[in-house]
Amino acid sequence: RLFSKPSSANRNSAATSEESMPFYHQLGSVPRKRHIVFRRPDGGLYAEELMGHEGFVGTSSLLYHTHPPTTYKSARKVRDFVLEADTETSLRHRHFLTSRVTTGGSATLDRMPLLFNSDIVMLYVEPDTNDTHFFRNSQADEVVYVVEGSGVLESVYGELPYKSGDYVVIHRNITHRWRHDLAAGATKLLVMESRGHIRVPSRYRNNFGQMLEGAPFSERDIRRPMQLAPRDEMGDFPILVKQYDALNELVLDHHPFDVVGWDGCFYPWIFNIHDFEPIVGRIHQPPPVHQTFQGDGFVICSFCPRPYDFDPEAIPAPYNHSNVDSDEVLFYASSEFMSRKGIEYGSITHHPDGLAHGPHPGRTEASIGAKYTNELAVMMDSFKPLKVAKLAMAIEDPAYHKSWIDAQHAQYSPPTS
């Protein structure tokens, strides 16, 4: 299936390979069998925690804590998370410039919402501090594209180093903390929050869950936590939990990263966009060949440097197309994109359902005979219409929807950041 909407039967059946994460992993110390006696050095029992999606039938991992993960000293609601849509609802192509976003703050608390519907939310943040609190998104899986920056994602599953170009997948309910390497330069994060479970596309896997030979990446490209450093510390440890569209503070009486071992298929993992192997052909290949992730109601794709089509009469630029049941969003991770004029590094374009879109004037002709592209972009296609967040209006280029006319007359240029 290519960009097809998931059926209700597939969404509700965790037994299908489409719903599975095939990458089993074990780290630290675990007993020989599940749910048997496993004692601490002081003679007490380690506390088991089964974490997974879809109750007891989805992917899961079993963690062994030094202290029970249930010992909260206090709980309070901090604030609501209300996504407010722009009231100017005219149907048009949109262009947002992340270079205009106010920088600074927290990677988890200061994200700027851009586009959203009931399946997916796209946000952006440029943090300049390391959080002292721990964070847990209990209402959404997260795919965080690291535009710039490096550091370590700390979690109950161990440490996971990240770098520029990484897609960091953090499944819901995983307690974690971003530790940025602030001395290495700016950190820029594109965040996609998914109501459904993020997974490798089903068409890249066989009936047993293993990735196929023809897939554009393999299990070897997946990075998982490889270092576990349990913390046995008592005190007050605030965990900010996003749930029910609100931020809540729960104070745990011990350090949350007290896990001595775990195993299973539910944990944070990373895939780097530069490890995606583009599929090319004699004639132009459609966007589904760039698919990288599958969600409920949306897909995420990677447009990477690659050779162009090699037929002498091939037109490498994409043809005009009307996605009559999906919205298309592109984040430009470089300033080059073969079919676009007037975009810059960090631009985000939104081409909604109901409007044809395609290459800007002159781009089709210019692509003929070209051999290679250095473009780098992240695309998210949503099957439900996307709303524009009210806060995103501050960074919009209001003339973008006229750029196909203006570019034809050489009048359109990138707005001043």
Tab-separated table of C-alpha atoms in Angstrom:
chain	number	residue	atom	x	y	z
A	1	ARG	CA	0.000	0.000	0.000
A	2	LEU	CA	1.315	3.451	-0.918
A	3	PHE	CA	0.257	6.259	1.414
A	4	SER	CA	-3.033	4.411	1.919
A	5	LYS	CA	-5.288	5.203	4.839
A	6	PRO	CA	-5.081	2.556	7.574
A	7	SER	CA	-8.292	0.564	7.791
A	8	SER	CA	-10.117	0.284	11.094
A	9	ALA	CA	-9.404	-3.437	11.047
A	10	ASN	CA	-5.660	-2.844	10.877
A	11	ARG	CA	-5.760	-0.061	13.463
A	12	ASN	CA	-7.509	-2.290	15.943
A	13	SER	CA	-5.544	-5.475	15.369
A	14	ALA	CA	-2.178	-5.480	17.101
A	15	ALA	CA	-1.553	-8.978	15.751
A	16	THR	CA	-0.852	-7.679	12.239
A	17	SER	CA	2.752	-7.001	11.235
A	18	GLU	CA	1.698	-3.436	10.422
A	19	GLU	CA	1.296	-2.714	14.119
A	20	SER	CA	4.533	-4.350	15.270
A	21	MET	CA	7.996	-3.035	15.947
A	22	PRO	CA	10.236	-5.974	15.066
A	23	PHE	CA	13.366	-4.741	16.828
A	24	TYR	CA	13.719	-6.744	20.048
A	25	HIS	CA	16.360	-5.374	22.421
A	26	GLN	CA	17.701	-6.229	25.884
A	27	LEU	CA	19.835	-4.012	28.105
A	28	GLY	CA	21.122	-4.398	31.648
A	29	SER	CA	20.212	-7.205	34.044
A	30	VAL	CA	16.976	-9.176	33.684
A	31	PRO	CA	15.902	-12.519	35.213
A	32	ARG	CA	15.777	-15.692	33.132
A	33	LYS	CA	11.951	-15.576	32.933
A	34	ARG	CA	9.365	-12.835	33.103
A	35	HIS	CA	7.433	-12.306	36.322
A	36	ILE	CA	9.669	-14.425	38.550
A	37	VAL	CA	11.645	-13.481	41.663
A	38	PHE	CA	14.402	-10.938	40.906
A	39	ARG	CA	16.056	-9.538	44.016
A	40	ARG	CA	18.122	-6.452	44.711
A	41	PRO	CA	21.483	-6.804	46.485
A	42	ASP	CA	19.730	-5.870	49.757
A	43	GLY	CA	17.309	-8.774	49.357
A	44	GLY	CA	14.268	-6.768	48.296
A	45	LEU	CA	12.461	-7.341	45.011
A	46	TYR	CA	13.059	-5.241	41.932
A	47	ALA	CA	9.772	-3.684	40.793
A	48	GLU	CA	8.547	-4.835	37.386
A	49	GLU	CA	6.857	-2.395	35.021
A	50	LEU	CA	5.292	-3.473	31.735
A	51	MET	CA	5.135	-0.525	29.341
A	52	GLY	CA	3.508	-0.783	25.940
A	53	HIS	CA	0.707	0.344	23.680
A	54	GLU	CA	-2.737	-1.171	23.026
A	55	GLY	CA	-3.083	-2.714	26.461
A	56	PHE	CA	-1.443	-6.126	26.734
A	57	VAL	CA	-1.453	-6.971	23.007
A	58	GLY	CA	0.733	-4.263	21.416
A	59	THR	CA	4.483	-3.854	21.458
A	60	SER	CA	5.865	-3.617	24.990
A	61	SER	CA	8.943	-3.777	27.181
A	62	LEU	CA	9.392	-5.075	30.713
A	63	LEU	CA	11.482	-2.826	32.976
A	64	TYR	CA	13.012	-3.631	36.362
A	65	HIS	CA	13.106	-0.668	38.780
A	66	THR	CA	15.081	-0.403	41.999
A	67	HIS	CA	12.039	1.369	43.499
A	68	PRO	CA	8.347	1.081	42.561
A	69	PRO	CA	7.457	3.533	39.771
A	70	THR	CA	4.247	4.427	41.629
A	71	THR	CA	5.577	6.371	44.654
A	72	TYR	CA	4.438	9.921	43.861
A	73	LYS	CA	4.556	12.468	46.668
A	74	SER	CA	2.349	15.068	45.003
A	75	ALA	CA	0.388	15.827	41.851
A	76	ARG	CA	-0.884	19.092	40.406
A	77	LYS	CA	-2.060	20.516	37.124
A	78	VAL	CA	0.335	23.146	35.790
A	79	ARG	CA	-1.494	24.449	32.735
A	80	ASP	CA	-3.679	23.492	29.811
A	81	PHE	CA	-2.334	22.784	26.336
A	82	VAL	CA	-4.945	24.323	24.048
A	83	LEU	CA	-4.206	24.333	20.333
A	84	GLU	CA	-5.867	27.456	18.998
A	85	ALA	CA	-6.466	27.610	15.244
A	86	ASP	CA	-6.150	30.689	13.090
A	87	THR	CA	-9.584	32.179	12.464
A	88	GLU	CA	-8.622	33.334	8.957
A	89	THR	CA	-9.634	30.166	7.168
A	90	SER	CA	-9.216	30.965	3.470
A	91	LEU	CA	-8.033	27.986	1.437
A	92	ARG	CA	-4.547	28.729	0.134
A	93	HIS	CA	-1.015	27.407	0.040
A	94	ARG	CA	0.981	28.478	3.084
A	95	HIS	CA	4.657	29.173	3.790
A	96	PHE	CA	6.157	29.534	7.276
A	97	LEU	CA	9.697	30.659	8.087
A	98	THR	CA	11.183	29.095	11.210
A	99	SER	CA	14.002	31.653	11.039
A	100	ARG	CA	11.456	34.075	12.524
A	101	VAL	CA	10.699	31.896	15.556
A	102	THR	CA	11.691	33.330	18.921
A	103	THR	CA	14.597	31.211	20.099
A	104	GLY	CA	15.359	29.928	23.555
A	105	GLY	CA	13.683	28.067	26.362
A	106	SER	CA	12.969	24.404	26.943
A	107	ALA	CA	12.894	21.599	24.390
A	108	THR	CA	9.720	20.243	25.986
A	109	LEU	CA	7.841	23.281	27.318
A	110	ASP	CA	8.442	26.007	24.714
A	111	ARG	CA	7.442	24.318	21.470
A	112	MET	CA	5.630	26.547	18.985
A	113	PRO	CA	2.600	24.824	17.395
A	114	LEU	CA	2.406	25.195	13.629
A	115	LEU	CA	-0.136	22.781	12.145
A	116	PHE	CA	-2.462	20.249	13.707
A	117	ASN	CA	-5.457	17.933	13.483
A	118	SER	CA	-6.734	15.069	15.635
A	119	ASP	CA	-3.983	12.695	14.384
A	120	ILE	CA	-0.841	14.802	14.217
A	121	VAL	CA	0.613	18.041	15.597
A	122	MET	CA	3.697	19.741	14.134
A	123	LEU	CA	5.696	22.016	16.440
A	124	TYR	CA	9.072	23.765	16.361
A	125	VAL	CA	11.535	24.833	19.061
A	126	GLU	CA	15.078	26.158	19.379
A	127	PRO	CA	15.985	25.491	23.039
A	128	ASP	CA	18.963	27.138	24.689
A	129	THR	CA	18.810	25.460	28.121
A	130	ASN	CA	18.824	21.935	29.486
A	131	ASP	CA	15.708	20.933	31.402
A	132	THR	CA	16.041	20.259	35.108
A	133	HIS	CA	12.690	18.469	35.092
A	134	PHE	CA	11.873	15.130	33.481
A	135	PHE	CA	9.212	14.946	30.769
A	136	ARG	CA	6.686	12.365	29.660
A	137	ASN	CA	4.221	12.740	26.794
A	138	SER	CA	1.449	10.334	27.748
A	139	GLN	CA	-0.961	11.308	24.971
A	140	ALA	CA	1.237	11.055	21.885
A	141	ASP	CA	4.209	9.349	20.301
A	142	GLU	CA	6.851	11.860	19.250
A	143	VAL	CA	9.078	11.973	16.182
A	144	VAL	CA	11.633	14.727	16.743
A	145	TYR	CA	13.729	15.684	13.716
A	146	VAL	CA	17.017	17.210	14.867
A	147	VAL	CA	17.583	20.048	12.406
A	148	GLU	CA	20.700	21.159	14.253
A	149	GLY	CA	22.394	20.175	17.463
A	150	SER	CA	23.684	17.159	19.335
A	151	GLY	CA	23.512	15.661	22.776
A	152	VAL	CA	21.993	12.750	24.642
A	153	LEU	CA	18.395	11.714	25.169
A	154	GLU	CA	18.238	10.356	28.713
A	155	SER	CA	15.365	8.012	29.551
A	156	VAL	CA	14.312	5.126	31.758
A	157	TYR	CA	15.692	2.927	28.953
A	158	GLY	CA	19.190	4.385	29.128
A	159	GLU	CA	21.157	6.942	27.155
A	160	LEU	CA	20.692	7.547	23.435
A	161	PRO	CA	23.092	10.036	21.774
A	162	TYR	CA	21.571	12.176	19.009
A	163	LYS	CA	22.959	14.416	16.292
A	164	SER	CA	21.890	16.580	13.364
A	165	GLY	CA	19.706	14.728	10.879
A	166	ASP	CA	18.348	12.266	13.426
A	167	TYR	CA	14.715	11.285	13.692
A	168	VAL	CA	14.349	10.611	17.434
A	169	VAL	CA	11.302	8.390	18.062
A	170	ILE	CA	9.957	8.605	21.621
A	171	HIS	CA	6.901	6.449	22.167
A	172	ARG	CA	4.229	7.722	24.517
A	173	ASN	CA	4.652	7.520	28.279
A	174	ILE	CA	8.457	7.214	28.188
A	175	THR	CA	10.003	9.400	30.884
A	176	HIS	CA	12.943	11.246	29.340
A	177	ARG	CA	15.088	14.364	29.391
A	178	TRP	CA	16.976	16.126	26.585
A	179	ARG	CA	20.613	16.892	27.427
A	180	HIS	CA	21.850	19.240	24.722
A	181	ASP	CA	25.493	19.854	24.010
A	182	LEU	CA	25.102	23.619	24.420
A	183	ALA	CA	28.765	24.277	23.641
A	184	ALA	CA	28.435	22.671	20.200
A	185	GLY	CA	26.084	25.325	18.823
A	186	ALA	CA	22.377	25.935	18.322
A	187	THR	CA	19.737	23.244	18.779
A	188	LYS	CA	16.751	23.246	16.410
A	189	LEU	CA	14.013	20.625	16.689
A	190	LEU	CA	11.019	19.875	14.458
A	191	VAL	CA	8.523	17.918	16.565
A	192	MET	CA	5.670	15.749	15.308
A	193	GLU	CA	3.261	14.445	17.949
A	194	SER	CA	1.239	11.413	16.854
A	195	ARG	CA	-1.946	10.178	18.513
A	196	GLY	CA	-1.226	6.752	16.993
A	197	HIS	CA	1.770	4.444	17.247
A	198	ILE	CA	4.777	5.425	15.100
A	199	ARG	CA	6.227	2.495	13.162
A	200	VAL	CA	8.271	1.456	10.149
A	201	PRO	CA	6.003	1.318	7.063
A	202	SER	CA	4.296	-2.060	6.726
A	203	ARG	CA	5.227	-2.350	3.049
A	204	TYR	CA	8.915	-2.403	4.018
A	205	ARG	CA	8.446	-5.518	6.181
A	206	ASN	CA	7.592	-9.157	5.580
A	207	ASN	CA	4.882	-11.104	7.420
A	208	PHE	CA	7.346	-11.817	10.219
A	209	GLY	CA	8.189	-8.149	10.816
A	210	GLN	CA	11.683	-8.240	9.304
A	211	MET	CA	12.567	-5.456	6.915
A	212	LEU	CA	12.697	-6.423	3.248
A	213	GLU	CA	15.780	-6.381	1.046
A	214	GLY	CA	14.172	-3.697	-1.131
A	215	ALA	CA	13.443	-1.308	1.753
A	216	PRO	CA	15.334	2.026	1.724
A	217	PHE	CA	16.858	1.280	5.156
A	218	SER	CA	17.349	-1.725	7.394
A	219	GLU	CA	17.508	-2.753	11.040
A	220	ARG	CA	21.237	-1.945	11.019
A	221	ASP	CA	20.374	1.728	10.609
A	222	ILE	CA	18.262	1.838	13.789
A	223	ARG	CA	20.073	3.159	16.878
A	224	ARG	CA	18.837	2.053	20.285
A	225	PRO	CA	19.860	2.818	23.886
A	226	MET	CA	23.117	0.961	24.500
A	227	GLN	CA	24.189	2.333	27.890
A	228	LEU	CA	22.237	1.954	31.120
A	229	ALA	CA	23.397	3.797	34.263
A	230	PRO	CA	20.838	3.178	37.048
A	231	ARG	CA	20.390	5.992	39.570
A	232	ASP	CA	19.479	4.946	43.118
A	233	GLU	CA	18.695	8.345	44.638
A	234	MET	CA	15.909	9.427	46.992
A	235	GLY	CA	14.456	12.944	47.057
A	236	ASP	CA	11.983	15.106	45.132
A	237	PHE	CA	12.076	14.509	41.377
A	238	PRO	CA	9.500	16.466	39.320
A	239	ILE	CA	8.143	14.793	36.196
A	240	LEU	CA	6.057	16.972	33.874
A	241	VAL	CA	3.457	14.808	32.175
A	242	LYS	CA	1.477	15.860	29.107
A	243	GLN	CA	-1.914	14.123	29.203
A	244	TYR	CA	-5.540	15.082	28.482
A	245	ASP	CA	-4.288	18.250	26.737
A	246	ALA	CA	-2.759	19.533	29.959
A	247	LEU	CA	0.635	19.668	31.630
A	248	ASN	CA	0.760	18.003	35.042
A	249	GLU	CA	3.545	17.883	37.600
A	250	LEU	CA	4.079	14.620	39.473
A	251	VAL	CA	6.811	14.559	42.119
A	252	LEU	CA	8.433	11.144	42.471
A	253	ASP	CA	10.251	10.242	45.716
A	254	HIS	CA	13.205	8.748	43.847
A	255	HIS	CA	15.164	9.308	40.654
A	256	PRO	CA	13.067	7.959	37.749
A	257	PHE	CA	16.099	6.494	35.965
A	258	ASP	CA	16.482	3.649	38.457
A	259	VAL	CA	16.018	0.845	35.903
A	260	VAL	CA	18.652	-1.910	36.178
A	261	GLY	CA	17.522	-3.806	33.103
A	262	TRP	CA	14.778	-4.214	30.521
A	263	ASP	CA	13.864	-6.103	27.373
A	264	GLY	CA	11.243	-5.865	24.658
A	265	CYS	CA	10.228	-3.863	21.596
A	266	PHE	CA	8.987	-0.593	23.139
A	267	TYR	CA	11.723	2.003	23.698
A	268	PRO	CA	13.084	5.226	22.168
A	269	TRP	CA	15.068	4.782	18.954
A	270	ILE	CA	16.764	6.836	16.256
A	271	PHE	CA	17.034	6.746	12.491
A	272	ASN	CA	19.202	9.312	10.698
A	273	ILE	CA	17.924	10.888	7.485
A	274	HIS	CA	21.350	10.444	5.862
A	275	ASP	CA	20.991	6.663	6.233
A	276	PHE	CA	17.909	6.692	3.995
A	277	GLU	CA	18.763	5.104	0.624
A	278	PRO	CA	16.768	6.936	-2.075
A	279	ILE	CA	14.922	4.836	-4.628
A	280	VAL	CA	15.437	6.250	-8.118
A	281	GLY	CA	14.224	5.170	-11.546
A	282	ARG	CA	14.530	5.785	-15.245
A	283	ILE	CA	11.425	7.993	-15.022
A	284	HIS	CA	10.281	10.182	-12.110
A	285	GLN	CA	9.319	8.243	-8.984
A	286	PRO	CA	6.306	9.399	-6.912
A	287	PRO	CA	6.607	10.577	-3.282
A	288	PRO	CA	5.712	7.212	-1.666
A	289	VAL	CA	9.245	5.971	-2.479
A	290	HIS	CA	10.494	8.490	0.100
A	291	GLN	CA	8.294	7.203	2.941
A	292	THR	CA	10.185	6.719	6.211
A	293	PHE	CA	7.546	6.391	8.963
A	294	GLN	CA	3.940	5.325	9.171
A	295	GLY	CA	1.397	6.683	11.633
A	296	ASP	CA	-2.365	6.598	12.016
A	297	GLY	CA	-3.689	9.156	9.559
A	298	PHE	CA	-0.335	10.413	8.265
A	299	VAL	CA	3.066	9.443	6.879
A	300	ILE	CA	6.553	10.989	7.157
A	301	CYS	CA	8.942	10.987	4.191
A	302	SER	CA	12.597	11.917	3.624
A	303	PHE	CA	13.798	13.714	0.496
A	304	CYS	CA	17.544	13.144	0.336
A	305	PRO	CA	20.447	13.848	-2.059
A	306	ARG	CA	20.137	11.443	-4.981
A	307	PRO	CA	20.724	10.986	-8.711
A	308	TYR	CA	17.930	12.178	-10.946
A	309	ASP	CA	15.961	10.047	-13.393
A	310	PHE	CA	18.239	8.792	-16.121
A	311	ASP	CA	16.037	8.486	-19.207
A	312	PRO	CA	17.194	11.084	-21.791
A	313	GLU	CA	13.661	12.483	-21.969
A	314	ALA	CA	12.895	12.265	-18.235
A	315	ILE	CA	11.539	15.285	-16.364
A	316	PRO	CA	12.986	15.059	-12.836
A	317	ALA	CA	10.782	17.818	-11.410
A	318	PRO	CA	7.481	16.539	-9.991
A	319	TYR	CA	4.336	16.945	-12.046
A	320	ASN	CA	1.427	19.066	-10.842
A	321	HIS	CA	-0.803	17.043	-8.568
A	322	SER	CA	-3.970	17.388	-6.513
A	323	ASN	CA	-3.971	15.281	-3.367
A	324	VAL	CA	-7.728	15.102	-3.076
A	325	ASP	CA	-7.705	13.480	0.354
A	326	SER	CA	-4.514	14.656	2.047
A	327	ASP	CA	-2.555	17.738	3.080
A	328	GLU	CA	1.162	17.957	2.242
A	329	VAL	CA	3.701	19.662	4.507
A	330	LEU	CA	7.402	20.051	3.708
A	331	PHE	CA	10.160	21.153	6.057
A	332	TYR	CA	13.187	22.264	4.029
A	333	ALA	CA	16.308	21.059	5.850
A	334	SER	CA	18.456	22.757	3.189
A	335	SER	CA	17.970	25.829	1.020
A	336	GLU	CA	17.844	23.717	-2.144
A	337	PHE	CA	14.705	22.053	-3.443
A	338	MET	CA	14.368	21.241	-7.105
A	339	SER	CA	10.757	22.350	-7.611
A	340	ARG	CA	10.645	25.457	-5.416
A	341	LYS	CA	11.574	29.116	-5.630
A	342	GLY	CA	11.375	31.506	-2.733
A	343	ILE	CA	12.050	29.051	0.055
A	344	GLU	CA	14.934	29.109	2.504
A	345	TYR	CA	16.631	26.766	4.927
A	346	GLY	CA	14.039	26.100	7.638
A	347	SER	CA	11.023	26.975	5.497
A	348	ILE	CA	7.816	24.983	5.935
A	349	THR	CA	5.230	24.824	3.154
A	350	HIS	CA	1.658	23.594	3.575
A	351	HIS	CA	-0.224	22.514	0.470
A	352	PRO	CA	-3.783	21.678	1.561
A	353	ASP	CA	-6.273	19.190	0.215
A	354	GLY	CA	-8.373	20.842	-2.493
A	355	LEU	CA	-5.656	22.722	-4.350
A	356	ALA	CA	-3.318	21.572	-7.108
A	357	HIS	CA	0.347	22.253	-6.514
A	358	GLY	CA	3.527	21.579	-8.389
A	359	PRO	CA	6.831	23.068	-9.503
A	360	HIS	CA	7.259	26.803	-9.728
A	361	PRO	CA	7.502	28.251	-13.245
A	362	GLY	CA	10.820	27.479	-14.866
A	363	ARG	CA	11.655	24.620	-12.498
A	364	THR	CA	10.294	21.899	-14.777
A	365	GLU	CA	12.319	23.037	-17.776
A	366	ALA	CA	15.417	23.591	-15.641
A	367	SER	CA	15.294	20.053	-14.288
A	368	ILE	CA	15.532	18.408	-17.713
A	369	GLY	CA	19.012	16.981	-18.141
A	370	ALA	CA	20.012	17.602	-14.529
A	371	LYS	CA	21.941	14.700	-13.016
A	372	TYR	CA	21.742	15.139	-9.246
A	373	THR	CA	20.040	17.009	-6.408
A	374	ASN	CA	21.414	17.952	-2.990
A	375	GLU	CA	17.983	18.667	-1.517
A	376	LEU	CA	17.154	17.586	2.012
A	377	ALA	CA	13.594	17.819	3.316
A	378	VAL	CA	11.140	16.170	5.691
A	379	MET	CA	7.598	15.712	4.389
A	380	MET	CA	4.483	14.952	6.401
A	381	ASP	CA	1.294	14.029	4.562
A	382	SER	CA	-1.889	14.037	6.642
A	383	PHE	CA	-5.139	12.428	5.524
A	384	LYS	CA	-7.288	14.787	7.604
A	385	PRO	CA	-7.231	18.540	6.920
A	386	LEU	CA	-4.663	20.450	8.951
A	387	LYS	CA	-5.475	23.573	10.913
A	388	VAL	CA	-2.987	26.421	11.084
A	389	ALA	CA	-2.097	27.309	14.660
A	390	LYS	CA	-2.792	30.914	15.560
A	391	LEU	CA	0.771	31.383	16.822
A	392	ALA	CA	2.148	30.288	13.432
A	393	MET	CA	0.655	33.345	11.732
A	394	ALA	CA	3.518	35.423	13.114
A	395	ILE	CA	6.002	33.565	10.917
A	396	GLU	CA	3.898	33.196	7.746
A	397	ASP	CA	4.867	34.520	4.330
A	398	PRO	CA	1.450	35.863	3.241
A	399	ALA	CA	2.374	36.142	-0.457
A	400	TYR	CA	3.343	32.501	-0.961
A	401	HIS	CA	0.046	31.426	-2.542
A	402	LYS	CA	0.714	33.891	-5.390
A	403	SER	CA	4.280	32.684	-5.952
A	404	TRP	CA	3.386	30.545	-9.004
A	405	ILE	CA	2.245	33.728	-10.797
A	406	ASP	CA	4.967	35.976	-9.427
A	407	ALA	CA	7.709	33.449	-10.128
A	408	GLN	CA	6.570	33.287	-13.758
A	409	HIS	CA	7.211	37.002	-14.017
A	410	ALA	CA	10.381	36.857	-11.897
A	411	GLN	CA	8.784	38.971	-9.164
A	412	TYR	CA	8.747	36.499	-6.281
A	413	SER	CA	11.709	36.265	-3.943
A	414	PRO	CA	12.162	34.902	-0.412
A	415	PRO	CA	10.789	37.228	2.271
A	416	THR	CA	13.266	38.921	4.564
A	417	SER	CA	13.789	36.897	7.744
